[in-house]
PDB file of C-alpha atoms in Angstrom:
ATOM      1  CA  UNK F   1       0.364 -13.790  18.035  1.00  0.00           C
ATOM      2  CA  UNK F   2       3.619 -12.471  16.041  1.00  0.00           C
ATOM      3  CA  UNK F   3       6.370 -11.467  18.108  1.00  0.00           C
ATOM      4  CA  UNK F   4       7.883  -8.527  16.295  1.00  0.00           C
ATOM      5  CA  UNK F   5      11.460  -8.281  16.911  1.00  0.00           C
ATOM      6  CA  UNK F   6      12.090 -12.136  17.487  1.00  0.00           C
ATOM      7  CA  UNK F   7       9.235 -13.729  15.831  1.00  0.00           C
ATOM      8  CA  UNK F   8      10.489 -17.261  16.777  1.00  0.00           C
ATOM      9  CA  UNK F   9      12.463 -18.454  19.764  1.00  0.00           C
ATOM     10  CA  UNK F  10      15.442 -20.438  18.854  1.00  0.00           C
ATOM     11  CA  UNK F  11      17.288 -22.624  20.848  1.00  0.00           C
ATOM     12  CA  UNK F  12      20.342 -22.975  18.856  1.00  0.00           C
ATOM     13  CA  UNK F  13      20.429 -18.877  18.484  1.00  0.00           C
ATOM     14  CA  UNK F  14      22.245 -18.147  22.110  1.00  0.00           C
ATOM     15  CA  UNK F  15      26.004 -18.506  22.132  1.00  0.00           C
ATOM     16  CA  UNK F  16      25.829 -19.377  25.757  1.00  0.00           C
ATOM     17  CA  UNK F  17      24.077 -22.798  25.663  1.00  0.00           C
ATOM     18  CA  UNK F  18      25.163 -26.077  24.538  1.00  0.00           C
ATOM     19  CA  UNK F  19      26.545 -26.438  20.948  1.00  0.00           C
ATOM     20  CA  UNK F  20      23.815 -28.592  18.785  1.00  0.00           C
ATOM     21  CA  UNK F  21      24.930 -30.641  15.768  1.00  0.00           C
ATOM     22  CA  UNK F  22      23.697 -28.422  13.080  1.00  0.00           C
ATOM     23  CA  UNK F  23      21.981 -29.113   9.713  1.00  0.00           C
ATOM     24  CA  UNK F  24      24.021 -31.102   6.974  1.00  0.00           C
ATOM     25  CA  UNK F  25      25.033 -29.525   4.310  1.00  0.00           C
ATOM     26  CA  UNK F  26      22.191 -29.923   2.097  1.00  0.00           C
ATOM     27  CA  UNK F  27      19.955 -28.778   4.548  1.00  0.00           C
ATOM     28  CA  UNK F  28      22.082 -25.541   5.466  1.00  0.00           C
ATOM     29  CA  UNK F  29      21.832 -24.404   1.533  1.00  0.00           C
ATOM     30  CA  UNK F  30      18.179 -24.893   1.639  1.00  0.00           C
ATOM     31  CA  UNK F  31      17.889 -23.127   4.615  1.00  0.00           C
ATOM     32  CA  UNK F  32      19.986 -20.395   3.543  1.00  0.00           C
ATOM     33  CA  UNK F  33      18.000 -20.085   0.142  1.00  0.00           C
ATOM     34  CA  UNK F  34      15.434 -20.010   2.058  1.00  0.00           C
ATOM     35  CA  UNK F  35      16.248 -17.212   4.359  1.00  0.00           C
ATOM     36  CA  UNK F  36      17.193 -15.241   1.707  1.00  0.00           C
ATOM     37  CA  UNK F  37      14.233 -15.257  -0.497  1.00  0.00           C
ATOM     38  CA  UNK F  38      11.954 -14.040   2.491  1.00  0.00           C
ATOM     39  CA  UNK F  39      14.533 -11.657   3.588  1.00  0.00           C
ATOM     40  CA  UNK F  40      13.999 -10.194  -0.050  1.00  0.00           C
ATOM     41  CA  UNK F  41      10.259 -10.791  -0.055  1.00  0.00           C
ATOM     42  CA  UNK F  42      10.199  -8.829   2.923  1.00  0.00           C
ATOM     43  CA  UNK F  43      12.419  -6.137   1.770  1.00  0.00           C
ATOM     44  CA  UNK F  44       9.988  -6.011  -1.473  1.00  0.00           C
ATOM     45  CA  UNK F  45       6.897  -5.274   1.202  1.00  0.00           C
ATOM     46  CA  UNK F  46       9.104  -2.435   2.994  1.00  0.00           C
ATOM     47  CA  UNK F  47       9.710  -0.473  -0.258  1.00  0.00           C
ATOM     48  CA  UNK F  48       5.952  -0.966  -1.534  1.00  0.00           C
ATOM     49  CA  UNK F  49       5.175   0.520   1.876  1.00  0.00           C
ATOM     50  CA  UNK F  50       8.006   3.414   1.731  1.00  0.00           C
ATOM     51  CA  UNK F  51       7.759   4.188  -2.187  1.00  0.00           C
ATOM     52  CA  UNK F  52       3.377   4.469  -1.846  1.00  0.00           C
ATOM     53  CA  UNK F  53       3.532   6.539   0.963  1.00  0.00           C
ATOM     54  CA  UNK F  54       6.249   8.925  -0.686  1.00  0.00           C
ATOM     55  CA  UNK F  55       3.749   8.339  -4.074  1.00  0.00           C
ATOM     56  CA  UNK F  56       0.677   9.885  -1.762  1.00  0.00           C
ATOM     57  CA  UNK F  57       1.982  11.245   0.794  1.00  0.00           C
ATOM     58  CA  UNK F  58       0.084  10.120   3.629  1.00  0.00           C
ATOM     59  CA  UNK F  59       0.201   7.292   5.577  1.00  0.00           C
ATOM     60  CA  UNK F  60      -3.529   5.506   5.338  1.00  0.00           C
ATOM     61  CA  UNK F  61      -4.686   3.108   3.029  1.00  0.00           C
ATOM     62  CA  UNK F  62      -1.426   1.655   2.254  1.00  0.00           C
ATOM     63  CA  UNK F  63      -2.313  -1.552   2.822  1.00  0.00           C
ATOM     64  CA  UNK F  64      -3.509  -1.991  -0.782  1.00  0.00           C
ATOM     65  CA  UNK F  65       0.136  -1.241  -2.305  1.00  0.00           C
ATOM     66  CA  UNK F  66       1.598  -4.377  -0.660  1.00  0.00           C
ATOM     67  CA  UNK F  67      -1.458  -6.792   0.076  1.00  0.00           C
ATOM     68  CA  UNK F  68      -0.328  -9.763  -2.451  1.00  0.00           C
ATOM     69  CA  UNK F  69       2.961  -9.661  -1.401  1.00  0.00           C
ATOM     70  CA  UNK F  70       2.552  -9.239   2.209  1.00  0.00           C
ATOM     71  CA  UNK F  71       0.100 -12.899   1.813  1.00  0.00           C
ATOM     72  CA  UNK F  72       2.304 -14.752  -0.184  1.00  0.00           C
ATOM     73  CA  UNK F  73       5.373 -14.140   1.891  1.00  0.00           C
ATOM     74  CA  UNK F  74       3.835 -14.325   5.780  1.00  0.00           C
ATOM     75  CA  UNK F  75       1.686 -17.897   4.077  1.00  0.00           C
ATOM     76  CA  UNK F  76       5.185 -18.824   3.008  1.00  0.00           C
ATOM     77  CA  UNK F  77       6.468 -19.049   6.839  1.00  0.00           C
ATOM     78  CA  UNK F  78       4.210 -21.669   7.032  1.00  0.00           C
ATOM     79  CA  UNK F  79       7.316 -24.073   5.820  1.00  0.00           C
ATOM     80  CA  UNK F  80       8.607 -23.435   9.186  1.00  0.00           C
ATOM     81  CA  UNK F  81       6.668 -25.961  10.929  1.00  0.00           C
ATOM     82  CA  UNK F  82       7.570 -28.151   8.753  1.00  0.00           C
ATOM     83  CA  UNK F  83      11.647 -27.296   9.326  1.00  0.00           C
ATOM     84  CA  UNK F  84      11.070 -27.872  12.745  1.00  0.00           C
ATOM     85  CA  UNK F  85       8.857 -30.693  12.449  1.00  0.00           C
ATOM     86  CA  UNK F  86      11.816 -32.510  10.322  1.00  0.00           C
ATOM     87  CA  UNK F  87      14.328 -31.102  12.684  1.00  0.00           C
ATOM     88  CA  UNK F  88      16.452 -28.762  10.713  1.00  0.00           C
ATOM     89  CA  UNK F  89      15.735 -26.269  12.655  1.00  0.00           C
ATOM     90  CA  UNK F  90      16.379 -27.005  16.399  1.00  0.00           C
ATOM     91  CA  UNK F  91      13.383 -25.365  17.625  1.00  0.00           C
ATOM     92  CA  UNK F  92       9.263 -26.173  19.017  1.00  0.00           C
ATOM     93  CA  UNK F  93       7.345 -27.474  16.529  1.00  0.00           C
ATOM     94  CA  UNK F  94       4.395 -26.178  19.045  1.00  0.00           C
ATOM     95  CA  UNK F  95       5.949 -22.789  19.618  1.00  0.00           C
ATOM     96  CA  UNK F  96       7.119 -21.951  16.046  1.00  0.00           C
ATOM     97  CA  UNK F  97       3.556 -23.521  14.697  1.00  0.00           C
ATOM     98  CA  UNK F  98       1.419 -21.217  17.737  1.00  0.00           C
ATOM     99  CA  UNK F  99       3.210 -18.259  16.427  1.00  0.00           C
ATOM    100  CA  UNK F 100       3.179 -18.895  12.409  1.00  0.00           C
ATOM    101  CA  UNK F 101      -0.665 -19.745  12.747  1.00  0.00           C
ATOM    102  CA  UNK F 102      -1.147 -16.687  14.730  1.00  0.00           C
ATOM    103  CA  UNK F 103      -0.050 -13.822  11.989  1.00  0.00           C
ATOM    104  CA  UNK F 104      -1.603 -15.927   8.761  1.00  0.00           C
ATOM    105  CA  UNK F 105      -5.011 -16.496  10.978  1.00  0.00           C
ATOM    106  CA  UNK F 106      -4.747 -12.207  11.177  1.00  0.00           C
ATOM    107  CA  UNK F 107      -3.316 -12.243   7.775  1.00  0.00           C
ATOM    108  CA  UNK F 108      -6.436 -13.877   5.969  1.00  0.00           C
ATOM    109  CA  UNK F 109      -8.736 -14.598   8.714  1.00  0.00           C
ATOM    110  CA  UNK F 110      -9.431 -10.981   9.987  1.00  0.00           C
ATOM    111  CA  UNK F 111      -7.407  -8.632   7.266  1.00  0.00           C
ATOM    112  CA  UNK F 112      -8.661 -10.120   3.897  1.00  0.00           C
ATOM    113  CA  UNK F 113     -11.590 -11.809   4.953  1.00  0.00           C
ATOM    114  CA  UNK F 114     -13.231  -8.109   6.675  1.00  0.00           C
ATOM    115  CA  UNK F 115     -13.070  -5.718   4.246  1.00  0.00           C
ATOM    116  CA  UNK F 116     -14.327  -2.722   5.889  1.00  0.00           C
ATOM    117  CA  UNK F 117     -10.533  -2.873   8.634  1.00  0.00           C
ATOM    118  CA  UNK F 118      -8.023  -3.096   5.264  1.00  0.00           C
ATOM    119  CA  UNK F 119      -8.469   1.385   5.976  1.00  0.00           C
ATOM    120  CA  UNK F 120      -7.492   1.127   9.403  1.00  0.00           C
ATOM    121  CA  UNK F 121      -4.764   2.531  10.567  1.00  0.00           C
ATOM    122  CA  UNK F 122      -3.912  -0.295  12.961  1.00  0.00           C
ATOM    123  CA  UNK F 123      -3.191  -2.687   9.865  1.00  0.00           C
ATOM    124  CA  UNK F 124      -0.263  -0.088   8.957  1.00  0.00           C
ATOM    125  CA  UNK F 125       0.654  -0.690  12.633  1.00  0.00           C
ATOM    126  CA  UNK F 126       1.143  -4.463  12.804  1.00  0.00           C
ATOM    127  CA  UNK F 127       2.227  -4.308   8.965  1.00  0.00           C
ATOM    128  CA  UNK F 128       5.354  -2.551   9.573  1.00  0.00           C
ATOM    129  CA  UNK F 129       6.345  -3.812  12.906  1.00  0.00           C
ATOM    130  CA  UNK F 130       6.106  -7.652  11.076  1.00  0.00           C
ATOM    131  CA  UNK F 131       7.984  -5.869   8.037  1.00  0.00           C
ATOM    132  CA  UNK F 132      10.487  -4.560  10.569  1.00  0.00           C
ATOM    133  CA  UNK F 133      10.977  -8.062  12.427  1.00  0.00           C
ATOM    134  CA  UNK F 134      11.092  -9.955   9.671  1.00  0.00           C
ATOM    135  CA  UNK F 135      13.755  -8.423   7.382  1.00  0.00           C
ATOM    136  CA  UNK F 136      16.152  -8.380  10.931  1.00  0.00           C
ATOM    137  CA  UNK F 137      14.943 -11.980  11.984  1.00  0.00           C
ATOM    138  CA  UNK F 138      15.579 -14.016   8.371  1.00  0.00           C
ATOM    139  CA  UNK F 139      18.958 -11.871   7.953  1.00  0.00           C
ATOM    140  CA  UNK F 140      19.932 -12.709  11.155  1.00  0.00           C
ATOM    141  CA  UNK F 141      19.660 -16.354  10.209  1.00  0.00           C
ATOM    142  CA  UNK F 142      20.850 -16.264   6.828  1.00  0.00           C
ATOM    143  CA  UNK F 143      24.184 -14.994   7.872  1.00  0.00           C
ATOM    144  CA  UNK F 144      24.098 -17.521  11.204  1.00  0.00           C
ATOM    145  CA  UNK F 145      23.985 -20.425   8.639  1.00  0.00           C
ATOM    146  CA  UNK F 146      26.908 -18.680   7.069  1.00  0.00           C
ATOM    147  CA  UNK F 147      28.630 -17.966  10.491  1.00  0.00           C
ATOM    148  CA  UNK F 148      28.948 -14.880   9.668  1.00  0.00           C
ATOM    149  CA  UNK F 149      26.919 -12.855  11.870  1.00  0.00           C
ATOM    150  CA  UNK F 150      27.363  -8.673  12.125  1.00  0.00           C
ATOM    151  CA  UNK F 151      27.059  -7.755  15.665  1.00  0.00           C
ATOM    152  CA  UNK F 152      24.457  -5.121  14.245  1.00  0.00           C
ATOM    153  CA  UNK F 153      21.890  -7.640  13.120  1.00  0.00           C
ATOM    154  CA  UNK F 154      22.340  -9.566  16.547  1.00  0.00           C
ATOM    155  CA  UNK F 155      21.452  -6.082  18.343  1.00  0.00           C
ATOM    156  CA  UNK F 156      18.825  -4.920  16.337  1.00  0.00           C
ATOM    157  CA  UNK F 157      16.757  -8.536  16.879  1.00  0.00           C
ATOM    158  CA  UNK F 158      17.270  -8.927  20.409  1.00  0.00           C
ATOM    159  CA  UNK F 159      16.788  -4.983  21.265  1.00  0.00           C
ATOM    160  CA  UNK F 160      14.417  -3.664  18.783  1.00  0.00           C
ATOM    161  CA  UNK F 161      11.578  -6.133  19.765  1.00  0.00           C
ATOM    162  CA  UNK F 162      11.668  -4.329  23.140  1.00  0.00           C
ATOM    163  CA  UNK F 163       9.127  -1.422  20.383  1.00  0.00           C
ATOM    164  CA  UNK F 164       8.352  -3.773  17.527  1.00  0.00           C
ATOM    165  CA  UNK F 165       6.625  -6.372  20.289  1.00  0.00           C
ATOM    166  CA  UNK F 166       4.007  -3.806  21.792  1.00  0.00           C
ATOM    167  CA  UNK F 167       3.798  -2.215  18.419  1.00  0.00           C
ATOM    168  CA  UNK F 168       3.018  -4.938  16.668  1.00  0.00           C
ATOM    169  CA  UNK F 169       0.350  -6.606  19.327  1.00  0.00           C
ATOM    170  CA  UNK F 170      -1.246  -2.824  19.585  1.00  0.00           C
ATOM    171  CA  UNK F 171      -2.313  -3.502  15.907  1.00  0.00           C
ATOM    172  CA  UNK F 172      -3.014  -6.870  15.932  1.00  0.00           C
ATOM    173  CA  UNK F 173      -5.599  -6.216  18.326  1.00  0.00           C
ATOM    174  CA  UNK F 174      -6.991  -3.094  17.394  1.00  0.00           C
ATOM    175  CA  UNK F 175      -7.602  -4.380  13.959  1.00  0.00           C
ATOM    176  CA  UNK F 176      -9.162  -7.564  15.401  1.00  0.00           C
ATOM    177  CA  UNK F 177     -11.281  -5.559  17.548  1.00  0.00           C
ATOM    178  CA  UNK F 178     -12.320  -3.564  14.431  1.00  0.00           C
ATOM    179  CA  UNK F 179     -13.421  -6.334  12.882  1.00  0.00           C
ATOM    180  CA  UNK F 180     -16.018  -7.647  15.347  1.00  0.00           C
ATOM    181  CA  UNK F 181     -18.764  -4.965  13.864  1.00  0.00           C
ATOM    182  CA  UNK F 182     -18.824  -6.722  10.315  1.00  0.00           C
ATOM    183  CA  UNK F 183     -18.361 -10.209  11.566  1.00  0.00           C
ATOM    184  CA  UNK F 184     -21.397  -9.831  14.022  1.00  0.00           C
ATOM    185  CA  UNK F 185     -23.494  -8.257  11.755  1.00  0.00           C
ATOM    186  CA  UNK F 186     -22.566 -10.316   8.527  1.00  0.00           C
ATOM    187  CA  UNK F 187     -22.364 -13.530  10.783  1.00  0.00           C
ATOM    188  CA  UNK F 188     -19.023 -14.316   9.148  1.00  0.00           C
ATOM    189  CA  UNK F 189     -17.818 -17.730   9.628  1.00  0.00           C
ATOM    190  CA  UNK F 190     -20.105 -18.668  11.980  1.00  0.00           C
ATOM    191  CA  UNK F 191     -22.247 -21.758  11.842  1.00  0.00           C
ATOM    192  CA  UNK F 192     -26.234 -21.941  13.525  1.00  0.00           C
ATOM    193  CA  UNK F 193     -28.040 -24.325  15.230  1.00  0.00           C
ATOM    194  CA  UNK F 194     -30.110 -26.345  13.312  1.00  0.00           C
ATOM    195  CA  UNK F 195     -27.698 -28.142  11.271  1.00  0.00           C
ATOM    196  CA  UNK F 196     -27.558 -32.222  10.390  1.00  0.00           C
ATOM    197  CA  UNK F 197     -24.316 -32.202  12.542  1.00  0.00           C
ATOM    198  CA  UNK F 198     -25.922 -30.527  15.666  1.00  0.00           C
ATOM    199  CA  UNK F 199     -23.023 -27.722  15.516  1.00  0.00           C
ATOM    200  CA  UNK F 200     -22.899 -24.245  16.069  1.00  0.00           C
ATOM    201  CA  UNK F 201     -19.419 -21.871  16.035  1.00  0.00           C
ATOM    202  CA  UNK F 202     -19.752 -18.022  16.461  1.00  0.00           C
ATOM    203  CA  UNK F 203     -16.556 -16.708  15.243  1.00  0.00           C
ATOM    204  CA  UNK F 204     -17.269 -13.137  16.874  1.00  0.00           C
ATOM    205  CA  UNK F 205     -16.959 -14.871  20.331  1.00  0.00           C
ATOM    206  CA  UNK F 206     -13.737 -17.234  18.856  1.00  0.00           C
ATOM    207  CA  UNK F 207     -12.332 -13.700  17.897  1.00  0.00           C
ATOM    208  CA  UNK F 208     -13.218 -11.985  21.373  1.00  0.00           C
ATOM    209  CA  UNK F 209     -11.362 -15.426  22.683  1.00  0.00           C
ATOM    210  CA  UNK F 210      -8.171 -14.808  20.760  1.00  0.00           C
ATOM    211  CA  UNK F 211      -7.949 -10.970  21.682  1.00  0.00           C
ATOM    212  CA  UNK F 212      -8.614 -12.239  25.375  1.00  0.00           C
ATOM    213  CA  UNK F 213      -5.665 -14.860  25.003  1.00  0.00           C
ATOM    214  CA  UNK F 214      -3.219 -12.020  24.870  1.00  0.00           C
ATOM    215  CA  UNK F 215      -3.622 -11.135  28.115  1.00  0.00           C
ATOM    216  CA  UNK F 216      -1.390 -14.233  29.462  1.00  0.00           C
ATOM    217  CA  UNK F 217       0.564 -14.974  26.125  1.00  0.00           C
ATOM    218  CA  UNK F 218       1.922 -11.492  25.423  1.00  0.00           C
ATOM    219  CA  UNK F 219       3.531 -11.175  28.908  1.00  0.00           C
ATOM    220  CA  UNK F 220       5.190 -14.681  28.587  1.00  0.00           C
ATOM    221  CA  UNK F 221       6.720 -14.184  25.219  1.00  0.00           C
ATOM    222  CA  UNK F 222       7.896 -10.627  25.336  1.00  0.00           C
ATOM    223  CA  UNK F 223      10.161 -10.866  29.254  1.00  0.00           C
ATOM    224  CA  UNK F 224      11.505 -14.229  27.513  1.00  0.00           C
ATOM    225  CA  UNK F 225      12.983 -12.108  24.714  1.00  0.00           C
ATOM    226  CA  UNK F 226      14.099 -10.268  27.441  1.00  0.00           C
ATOM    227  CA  UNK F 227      15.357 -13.290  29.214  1.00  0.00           C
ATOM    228  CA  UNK F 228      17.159 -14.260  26.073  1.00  0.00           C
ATOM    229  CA  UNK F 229      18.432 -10.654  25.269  1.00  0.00           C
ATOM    230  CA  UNK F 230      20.368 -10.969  28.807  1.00  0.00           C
ATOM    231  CA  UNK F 231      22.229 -13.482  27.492  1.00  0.00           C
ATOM    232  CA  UNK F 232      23.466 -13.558  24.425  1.00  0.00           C
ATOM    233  CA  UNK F 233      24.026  -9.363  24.426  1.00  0.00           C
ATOM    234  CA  UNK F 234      25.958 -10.663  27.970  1.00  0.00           C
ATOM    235  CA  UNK F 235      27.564 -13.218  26.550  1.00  0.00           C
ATOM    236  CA  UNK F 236      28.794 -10.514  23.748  1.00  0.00           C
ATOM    237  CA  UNK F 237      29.871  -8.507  25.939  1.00  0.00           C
ATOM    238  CA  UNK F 238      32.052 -11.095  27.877  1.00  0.00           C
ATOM    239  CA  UNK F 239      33.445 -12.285  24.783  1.00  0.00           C
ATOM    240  CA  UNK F 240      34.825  -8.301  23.879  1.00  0.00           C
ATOM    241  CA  UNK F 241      35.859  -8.158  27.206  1.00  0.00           C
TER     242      UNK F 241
END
């Protein structure tokens, strides 16, 4: 599950808790290289979005214009884990990897791997709520490594989740929910009994199982952004004051 708006809980993001000792200064460029080259791969998947739809002037099928880059640079998050795994980025390795896994499982598991939901409108939905949250949530980290942070880019990623959150979920599951037609019929994925290692998997169940998982997760994740928002938008405002 993505979490549009604040993708990935950090830690080390609230002014309010205890200062951590942050990454040396190797890591910090990498980090910061890093950031920006997803910030701009992300930026890259907003204009193919904005420029198409101006191109055609309508709003469907417009997942085609920015498929490629929208799988390269959501696979690329997948060096995450391994930041947090290696601890240069204070945050879960569990949490960060749960989330990650989530949006490339939808990204090539459901998206590219059915077809016949690439014309739904619900991929445009998710699409541009993870475009949205991802341009504010790797800026927002870029210019914390640089301690330079705009108030603006604090507000928009711990207030603008409050929409991009639901938004983004909305599609996920509507485009998961899609999918279950072609998977059931097409058996996609799935694996029937008899086989030599006694095995079977039917991914159209596994897939009503992840839509079902929302139900608890989504809750959980979205009031602690709001948790979190409380906070550091407090701790803002103390600081002015």
């Amino acid at each position: 599950m993505p979490s549009p708006g604040t993708a990935s809980v950090r830690p080390a993001e609230n002014g309010s808790q205890k200062k951590r000792r942050g990454p040396g200064a190797l890591a910090t460029a990498y980090l910061v290289i890093y950031n920006v080259v997803m910030t701009a791969g992300w930026l890259v998947i907003a204009v193919g979005l904005v420029r198409t739809y101006l191109n055609k002037g309508s709003y469907h099928n417009l997942y085609y214009s920015i498929e490629r880059p929208l799988k390269f640079f959501q696979t690329g998050a997948l060096l995450e884990i391994g930041h947090c795994a290696v601890g240069i980025v204070p945050s879960s390795v569990v949490l960060t990897a749960f989330q990650v896994m989530s949006r490339v499982f939808l990204t090539w598991a459901v998206t590219h791997s059915v077809k016949e939901v690439q014309n739904e409108d619900s991929v445009l939905l998710f699409v541009a709520a993870w475009t949205i949250t991802e341009i504010i949530r790797y800026s927002f980290y870029t210019f914390s490594l640089l301690n330079h942070l705009p108030y603006i880019i604090k507000w928009a990623r711990y207030t603008l989740f409050i929409v991009l959150y639901p938004m983004g979920v909305t599609g996920e599951l509507l485009t998961i929910y899609a999918a279950l037609p072609t998977v059931k019929k097409t058996g996609l994925y799935s694996i029937s009994l008899p086989n030599k290692y006694n095995f079977s998997f039917d991914y159209y169940t596994f897939l009503i199982l992840v839509m079902i998982s929302y139900i608890p997760i989504f809750p959980q994740l979205y009031f602690h952004m709001f948790h979190q928002r409380r906070k550091v938008i407090t701790t803002e405002h103390k600081k002015s004051d």
